[in-house]
């Protein structure tokens, strides 16, 4: 079994029709993994930035980068190890739960209460992806009814 | 200049010096066809199926080196064309294919003859466009031609909704291309080139492994000069037949699954492989862990993703092959001593003498290999050779004496049966001075048989030679070797009378069972200047040999088949 590594790629593409389908189609067609994918326009340009978290063996990762480059609307593929990478998660918790300790936990994970309703609160945390993993494990004791993760966003430094 | 979208298409083709378009009209592309009717810049050839329109444009592109152009309508017109796109994409053939689409307001409503054409074509084209505004059309068409022919060539698909073909807009065809994101690398890195030359200098058993990139890059003359200068033996892939010229003493022959013994042994025993524009296809490499395992590898390719995709490369050089080899030649002149490789050349020559390409001829029954050799003797460099897919294709690659690039047109990557006849039509239109032969099988020819009508109507005098073994021969061969002779769905002995068939289309037919008949038929066919079909009744159970079974190793070829 070849060794699989996790890789964050920041891909700058022309912000035009169908560009996302070219990228997702490339991954699907060649059997590459997408662990997460986020996309948003880059302000004041005709470009968009995709942050793709993928995994594979070293030759596969090399092919992924080359195949991304090969797409006509691809401007740049940044694969440096020097990323600030953050992810966000939203967690809905019923009000019936005992919130003892939640406050401290939110503080520890850059969290806050994002919304609340008659019988629930929604907390939001933004942190490194592995710390989000940890938070989501820890928050289980409050019996969350819904969890949404954003996927990573990354900036090369 | 104010023009409709349809007029823009015509004007763009004029600016691109397109001289012929292959196509088939239909509802969504009628506005464009109305303008085709009014113009006289280019000839339009109506095929009888959209797939054939694309193969004809593909054949035109391969024979001429120009971009092939095809028009099809929306829905089924487009889906019929997909095989043609995929065929061209796999073999890196430059084409621009324009399809009609339902009007923008109807896209997404499951309208009559609507299909998500760009969604379907995406994985089998180099790039595609859905034109949503007529003002983008001149730029898109300019980019389409540029993308198709530049870098690693390939087909580009432009899908134009019917209302866009009617809209009026300002037409100014861009004189140059400014693409922010697409900039192919043509010039090889001089440091890498220097290192490659040093590696050649250090090698004792180098081999040139030449692929289709040498054709696309028009690098044949440079590759021949480099090989001669260095005295390095060469092998060609199926796609590269004609690059070295078969009379060249350095050429061992084709390598791979049905490659010759010396070529495959050269790859297996080499200590340095100099790969000029191949892509390490599985039909070439066989079992990867055993493929050229003693060799360091230099790989020159214009497509960076091709380098290191299948095997790790020691000396990667991204660039246009012609350009790179031109840069290598002066260095080679200074640093490489061709006499050094003489023992290696002699060894390979001995391999070739021990196991040359061969077949057992017969006076009782025609052998398909004989027919190909015979056409080679009689026509040689006067003919362009097209093929369909299967046994006849491999025999043609093995036994026809190719002498120049673009003499050989065959669907290598996708292996598309039905390619031969329409591609031959495209080739004959591109190079009318040559005889165009389509070697085909009794299976393949029926996959685009309707194109006899196109050929007859336009007086495109292609000569189809059916090596008729009343089998789907290649599959039958595998069934013989690997499936204990269970001939599942490969017996084609129920078949049309091919002579009557072509006569009904208005061409000439010949049925041939002896060598004399063959010579006579070929002579008449070539001289008749009409569309011809020679039905050659050949030995039903002839096998393509040598053979490296799928996943086998190149140095362990099946040289003959014993019951």
PDB file of N, CA and C in Angstrom, chain B residues 316-381:
ATOM      1  N   UNK B 316      13.725  15.186 -17.165  1.00  0.00           N
ATOM      2  CA  UNK B 316      12.553  15.743 -17.833  1.00  0.00           C
ATOM      3  C   UNK B 316      12.905  17.006 -18.613  1.00  0.00           C
ATOM      4  N   UNK B 317      12.394  17.128 -19.824  1.00  0.00           N
ATOM      5  CA  UNK B 317      12.567  18.360 -20.590  1.00  0.00           C
ATOM      6  C   UNK B 317      11.206  18.759 -21.157  1.00  0.00           C
ATOM      7  N   UNK B 318      10.667  19.858 -20.648  1.00  0.00           N
ATOM      8  CA  UNK B 318       9.386  20.341 -21.168  1.00  0.00           C
ATOM      9  C   UNK B 318       9.673  21.287 -22.319  1.00  0.00           C
ATOM     10  N   UNK B 319       9.110  20.990 -23.476  1.00  0.00           N
ATOM     11  CA  UNK B 319       9.302  21.881 -24.611  1.00  0.00           C
ATOM     12  C   UNK B 319       8.841  21.226 -25.897  1.00  0.00           C
ATOM     13  N   UNK B 320       8.826  22.035 -26.946  1.00  0.00           N
ATOM     14  CA  UNK B 320       8.471  21.534 -28.264  1.00  0.00           C
ATOM     15  C   UNK B 320       9.617  20.672 -28.778  1.00  0.00           C
ATOM     16  N   UNK B 321       9.303  19.470 -29.233  1.00  0.00           N
ATOM     17  CA  UNK B 321      10.349  18.506 -29.576  1.00  0.00           C
ATOM     18  C   UNK B 321      11.305  19.039 -30.640  1.00  0.00           C
ATOM     19  N   UNK B 322      10.731  19.654 -31.677  1.00  0.00           N
ATOM     20  CA  UNK B 322      11.560  20.174 -32.765  1.00  0.00           C
ATOM     21  C   UNK B 322      12.585  21.170 -32.202  1.00  0.00           C
ATOM     22  N   UNK B 323      12.058  22.058 -31.383  1.00  0.00           N
ATOM     23  CA  UNK B 323      12.880  23.062 -30.738  1.00  0.00           C
ATOM     24  C   UNK B 323      13.990  22.458 -29.870  1.00  0.00           C
ATOM     25  N   UNK B 324      13.604  21.479 -29.074  1.00  0.00           N
ATOM     26  CA  UNK B 324      14.548  20.851 -28.149  1.00  0.00           C
ATOM     27  C   UNK B 324      15.620  20.073 -28.919  1.00  0.00           C
ATOM     28  N   UNK B 325      15.196  19.307 -29.926  1.00  0.00           N
ATOM     29  CA  UNK B 325      16.183  18.510 -30.673  1.00  0.00           C
ATOM     30  C   UNK B 325      17.125  19.434 -31.446  1.00  0.00           C
ATOM     31  N   UNK B 326      16.584  20.536 -31.956  1.00  0.00           N
ATOM     32  CA  UNK B 326      17.446  21.530 -32.616  1.00  0.00           C
ATOM     33  C   UNK B 326      18.535  22.021 -31.661  1.00  0.00           C
ATOM     34  N   UNK B 327      18.143  22.193 -30.415  1.00  0.00           N
ATOM     35  CA  UNK B 327      19.124  22.645 -29.419  1.00  0.00           C
ATOM     36  C   UNK B 327      20.102  21.540 -29.034  1.00  0.00           C
ATOM     37  N   UNK B 328      19.652  20.296 -29.148  1.00  0.00           N
ATOM     38  CA  UNK B 328      20.519  19.174 -28.769  1.00  0.00           C
ATOM     39  C   UNK B 328      21.567  18.883 -29.847  1.00  0.00           C
ATOM     40  N   UNK B 329      21.222  19.149 -31.102  1.00  0.00           N
ATOM     41  CA  UNK B 329      22.095  18.751 -32.213  1.00  0.00           C
ATOM     42  C   UNK B 329      23.514  19.334 -32.130  1.00  0.00           C
ATOM     43  N   UNK B 330      23.649  20.663 -31.937  1.00  0.00           N
ATOM     44  CA  UNK B 330      25.029  21.185 -31.870  1.00  0.00           C
ATOM     45  C   UNK B 330      25.824  20.615 -30.694  1.00  0.00           C
ATOM     46  N   UNK B 331      25.159  20.383 -29.572  1.00  0.00           N
ATOM     47  CA  UNK B 331      25.849  19.791 -28.416  1.00  0.00           C
ATOM     48  C   UNK B 331      26.275  18.363 -28.730  1.00  0.00           C
ATOM     49  N   UNK B 332      25.379  17.635 -29.399  1.00  0.00           N
ATOM     50  CA  UNK B 332      25.687  16.253 -29.750  1.00  0.00           C
ATOM     51  C   UNK B 332      26.882  16.195 -30.699  1.00  0.00           C
ATOM     52  N   UNK B 333      26.920  17.139 -31.638  1.00  0.00           N
ATOM     53  CA  UNK B 333      28.030  17.186 -32.586  1.00  0.00           C
ATOM     54  C   UNK B 333      29.362  17.281 -31.860  1.00  0.00           C
ATOM     55  N   UNK B 334      29.386  18.097 -30.816  1.00  0.00           N
ATOM     56  CA  UNK B 334      30.624  18.296 -30.078  1.00  0.00           C
ATOM     57  C   UNK B 334      30.967  17.121 -29.172  1.00  0.00           C
ATOM     58  N   UNK B 335      29.944  16.538 -28.573  1.00  0.00           N
ATOM     59  CA  UNK B 335      30.216  15.664 -27.429  1.00  0.00           C
ATOM     60  C   UNK B 335      29.963  14.187 -27.642  1.00  0.00           C
ATOM     61  N   UNK B 336      29.206  13.827 -28.672  1.00  0.00           N
ATOM     62  CA  UNK B 336      28.835  12.406 -28.799  1.00  0.00           C
ATOM     63  C   UNK B 336      29.659  11.740 -29.909  1.00  0.00           C
ATOM     64  N   UNK B 337      30.181  10.583 -29.561  1.00  0.00           N
ATOM     65  CA  UNK B 337      30.951   9.816 -30.537  1.00  0.00           C
ATOM     66  C   UNK B 337      30.115   8.599 -30.938  1.00  0.00           C
ATOM     67  N   UNK B 338      29.609   8.622 -32.164  1.00  0.00           N
ATOM     68  CA  UNK B 338      28.657   7.571 -32.562  1.00  0.00           C
ATOM     69  C   UNK B 338      29.297   6.184 -32.598  1.00  0.00           C
ATOM     70  N   UNK B 339      30.609   6.113 -32.778  1.00  0.00           N
ATOM     71  CA  UNK B 339      31.243   4.797 -32.889  1.00  0.00           C
ATOM     72  C   UNK B 339      31.165   4.020 -31.575  1.00  0.00           C
ATOM     73  N   UNK B 340      30.984   4.768 -30.500  1.00  0.00           N
ATOM     74  CA  UNK B 340      30.897   4.160 -29.177  1.00  0.00           C
ATOM     75  C   UNK B 340      29.727   3.165 -29.073  1.00  0.00           C
ATOM     76  N   UNK B 341      28.678   3.436 -29.830  1.00  0.00           N
ATOM     77  CA  UNK B 341      27.486   2.594 -29.697  1.00  0.00           C
ATOM     78  C   UNK B 341      27.459   1.464 -30.720  1.00  0.00           C
ATOM     79  N   UNK B 342      28.562   1.290 -31.443  1.00  0.00           N
ATOM     80  CA  UNK B 342      28.545   0.278 -32.499  1.00  0.00           C
ATOM     81  C   UNK B 342      28.252  -1.129 -31.976  1.00  0.00           C
ATOM     82  N   UNK B 343      28.914  -1.539 -30.860  1.00  0.00           N
ATOM     83  CA  UNK B 343      28.613  -2.885 -30.350  1.00  0.00           C
ATOM     84  C   UNK B 343      27.117  -3.059 -30.028  1.00  0.00           C
ATOM     85  N   UNK B 344      26.545  -2.031 -29.498  1.00  0.00           N
ATOM     86  CA  UNK B 344      25.109  -2.056 -29.152  1.00  0.00           C
ATOM     87  C   UNK B 344      24.251  -2.157 -30.419  1.00  0.00           C
ATOM     88  N   UNK B 345      24.606  -1.367 -31.424  1.00  0.00           N
ATOM     89  CA  UNK B 345      23.870  -1.431 -32.694  1.00  0.00           C
ATOM     90  C   UNK B 345      24.000  -2.828 -33.302  1.00  0.00           C
ATOM     91  N   UNK B 346      25.214  -3.377 -33.228  1.00  0.00           N
ATOM     92  CA  UNK B 346      25.438  -4.710 -33.800  1.00  0.00           C
ATOM     93  C   UNK B 346      24.613  -5.767 -33.078  1.00  0.00           C
ATOM     94  N   UNK B 347      24.558  -5.643 -31.769  1.00  0.00           N
ATOM     95  CA  UNK B 347      23.767  -6.595 -30.982  1.00  0.00           C
ATOM     96  C   UNK B 347      22.296  -6.551 -31.420  1.00  0.00           C
ATOM     97  N   UNK B 348      21.774  -5.334 -31.553  1.00  0.00           N
ATOM     98  CA  UNK B 348      20.362  -5.195 -31.927  1.00  0.00           C
ATOM     99  C   UNK B 348      20.117  -5.704 -33.342  1.00  0.00           C
ATOM    100  N   UNK B 349      21.092  -5.482 -34.191  1.00  0.00           N
ATOM    101  CA  UNK B 349      20.961  -5.987 -35.552  1.00  0.00           C
ATOM    102  C   UNK B 349      20.889  -7.513 -35.528  1.00  0.00           C
ATOM    103  N   UNK B 350      21.707  -8.106 -34.659  1.00  0.00           N
ATOM    104  CA  UNK B 350      21.655  -9.566 -34.537  1.00  0.00           C
ATOM    105  C   UNK B 350      20.283 -10.020 -34.045  1.00  0.00           C
ATOM    106  N   UNK B 351      19.760  -9.298 -33.073  1.00  0.00           N
ATOM    107  CA  UNK B 351      18.406  -9.634 -32.587  1.00  0.00           C
ATOM    108  C   UNK B 351      17.418  -9.617 -33.741  1.00  0.00           C
ATOM    109  N   UNK B 352      17.578  -8.617 -34.594  1.00  0.00           N
ATOM    110  CA  UNK B 352      16.646  -8.493 -35.699  1.00  0.00           C
ATOM    111  C   UNK B 352      16.812  -9.633 -36.697  1.00  0.00           C
ATOM    112  N   UNK B 353      18.055 -10.077 -36.851  1.00  0.00           N
ATOM    113  CA  UNK B 353      18.285 -11.198 -37.763  1.00  0.00           C
ATOM    114  C   UNK B 353      17.743 -12.512 -37.191  1.00  0.00           C
ATOM    115  N   UNK B 354      17.860 -12.650 -35.876  1.00  0.00           N
ATOM    116  CA  UNK B 354      17.356 -13.889 -35.251  1.00  0.00           C
ATOM    117  C   UNK B 354      15.831 -13.948 -35.329  1.00  0.00           C
ATOM    118  N   UNK B 355      15.199 -12.834 -34.966  1.00  0.00           N
ATOM    119  CA  UNK B 355      13.726 -12.807 -34.962  1.00  0.00           C
ATOM    120  C   UNK B 355      13.209 -11.605 -35.736  1.00  0.00           C
ATOM    121  N   UNK B 356      13.262 -11.667 -37.050  1.00  0.00           N
ATOM    122  CA  UNK B 356      12.677 -10.547 -37.802  1.00  0.00           C
ATOM    123  C   UNK B 356      11.154 -10.640 -37.776  1.00  0.00           C
ATOM    124  N   UNK B 357      10.497  -9.568 -38.175  1.00  0.00           N
ATOM    125  CA  UNK B 357       9.051  -9.659 -38.374  1.00  0.00           C
ATOM    126  C   UNK B 357       8.824 -10.647 -39.500  1.00  0.00           C
ATOM    127  N   UNK B 358       7.912 -11.556 -39.304  1.00  0.00           N
ATOM    128  CA  UNK B 358       7.730 -12.562 -40.360  1.00  0.00           C
ATOM    129  C   UNK B 358       6.313 -13.110 -40.357  1.00  0.00           C
ATOM    130  N   UNK B 359       5.994 -13.781 -41.430  1.00  0.00           N
ATOM    131  CA  UNK B 359       4.754 -14.545 -41.514  1.00  0.00           C
ATOM    132  C   UNK B 359       4.997 -15.657 -42.515  1.00  0.00           C
ATOM    133  N   UNK B 360       4.169 -16.637 -42.472  1.00  0.00           N
ATOM    134  CA  UNK B 360       4.322 -17.757 -43.377  1.00  0.00           C
ATOM    135  C   UNK B 360       3.423 -17.538 -44.584  1.00  0.00           C
ATOM    136  N   UNK B 361       4.036 -17.270 -45.725  1.00  0.00           N
ATOM    137  CA  UNK B 361       3.228 -17.026 -46.905  1.00  0.00           C
ATOM    138  C   UNK B 361       2.686 -18.349 -47.453  1.00  0.00           C
ATOM    139  N   UNK B 362       1.678 -18.220 -48.278  1.00  0.00           N
ATOM    140  CA  UNK B 362       1.032 -19.434 -48.787  1.00  0.00           C
ATOM    141  C   UNK B 362       0.598 -19.199 -50.223  1.00  0.00           C
ATOM    142  N   UNK B 363       0.569 -20.247 -50.994  1.00  0.00           N
ATOM    143  CA  UNK B 363       0.052 -20.110 -52.350  1.00  0.00           C
ATOM    144  C   UNK B 363      -1.403 -20.562 -52.439  1.00  0.00           C
ATOM    145  N   UNK B 364      -1.882 -21.127 -51.356  1.00  0.00           N
ATOM    146  CA  UNK B 364      -3.274 -21.611 -51.336  1.00  0.00           C
ATOM    147  C   UNK B 364      -4.228 -20.474 -50.999  1.00  0.00           C
ATOM    148  N   UNK B 365      -3.791 -19.667 -50.017  1.00  0.00           N
ATOM    149  CA  UNK B 365      -4.716 -18.676 -49.481  1.00  0.00           C
ATOM    150  C   UNK B 365      -3.949 -17.370 -49.250  1.00  0.00           C
ATOM    151  N   UNK B 366      -4.626 -16.260 -49.466  1.00  0.00           N
ATOM    152  CA  UNK B 366      -3.950 -14.971 -49.288  1.00  0.00           C
ATOM    153  C   UNK B 366      -3.710 -14.702 -47.807  1.00  0.00           C
ATOM    154  N   UNK B 367      -2.500 -14.227 -47.537  1.00  0.00           N
ATOM    155  CA  UNK B 367      -2.185 -13.817 -46.167  1.00  0.00           C
ATOM    156  C   UNK B 367      -2.359 -12.305 -46.080  1.00  0.00           C
ATOM    157  N   UNK B 368      -2.967 -11.844 -44.995  1.00  0.00           N
ATOM    158  CA  UNK B 368      -3.191 -10.401 -44.880  1.00  0.00           C
ATOM    159  C   UNK B 368      -1.885  -9.602 -44.894  1.00  0.00           C
ATOM    160  N   UNK B 369      -0.836 -10.170 -44.278  1.00  0.00           N
ATOM    161  CA  UNK B 369       0.452  -9.471 -44.259  1.00  0.00           C
ATOM    162  C   UNK B 369       1.012  -9.316 -45.672  1.00  0.00           C
ATOM    163  N   UNK B 370       0.775 -10.351 -46.482  1.00  0.00           N
ATOM    164  CA  UNK B 370       1.257 -10.275 -47.860  1.00  0.00           C
ATOM    165  C   UNK B 370       0.579  -9.112 -48.597  1.00  0.00           C
ATOM    166  N   UNK B 371      -0.712  -8.986 -48.390  1.00  0.00           N
ATOM    167  CA  UNK B 371      -1.456  -7.930 -49.081  1.00  0.00           C
ATOM    168  C   UNK B 371      -0.879  -6.562 -48.729  1.00  0.00           C
ATOM    169  N   UNK B 372      -0.549  -6.380 -47.445  1.00  0.00           N
ATOM    170  CA  UNK B 372      -0.008  -5.086 -47.016  1.00  0.00           C
ATOM    171  C   UNK B 372       1.381  -4.861 -47.608  1.00  0.00           C
ATOM    172  N   UNK B 373       2.224  -5.882 -47.508  1.00  0.00           N
ATOM    173  CA  UNK B 373       3.552  -5.773 -48.102  1.00  0.00           C
ATOM    174  C   UNK B 373       3.466  -5.453 -49.583  1.00  0.00           C
ATOM    175  N   UNK B 374       2.512  -6.099 -50.248  1.00  0.00           N
ATOM    176  CA  UNK B 374       2.365  -5.937 -51.689  1.00  0.00           C
ATOM    177  C   UNK B 374       1.963  -4.496 -52.033  1.00  0.00           C
ATOM    178  N   UNK B 375       1.036  -3.957 -51.264  1.00  0.00           N
ATOM    179  CA  UNK B 375       0.662  -2.555 -51.500  1.00  0.00           C
ATOM    180  C   UNK B 375       1.891  -1.675 -51.279  1.00  0.00           C
ATOM    181  N   UNK B 376       2.678  -2.007 -50.261  1.00  0.00           N
ATOM    182  CA  UNK B 376       3.909  -1.261 -50.000  1.00  0.00           C
ATOM    183  C   UNK B 376       4.871  -1.327 -51.172  1.00  0.00           C
ATOM    184  N   UNK B 377       5.015  -2.523 -51.766  1.00  0.00           N
ATOM    185  CA  UNK B 377       5.917  -2.663 -52.920  1.00  0.00           C
ATOM    186  C   UNK B 377       5.409  -1.872 -54.116  1.00  0.00           C
ATOM    187  N   UNK B 378       4.082  -1.909 -54.327  1.00  0.00           N
ATOM    188  CA  UNK B 378       3.532  -1.294 -55.533  1.00  0.00           C
ATOM    189  C   UNK B 378       3.337   0.218 -55.388  1.00  0.00           C
ATOM    190  N   UNK B 379       3.003   0.674 -54.174  1.00  0.00           N
ATOM    191  CA  UNK B 379       2.705   2.103 -54.013  1.00  0.00           C
ATOM    192  C   UNK B 379       3.737   2.849 -53.172  1.00  0.00           C
ATOM    193  N   UNK B 380       4.301   2.171 -52.168  1.00  0.00           N
ATOM    194  CA  UNK B 380       5.352   2.794 -51.355  1.00  0.00           C
ATOM    195  C   UNK B 380       4.990   4.180 -50.878  1.00  0.00           C
ATOM    196  N   UNK B 381       5.862   5.150 -51.194  1.00  0.00           N
ATOM    197  CA  UNK B 381       5.638   6.503 -50.672  1.00  0.00           C
ATOM    198  C   UNK B 381       4.585   7.271 -51.464  1.00  0.00           C
TER     199      UNK B 381
END
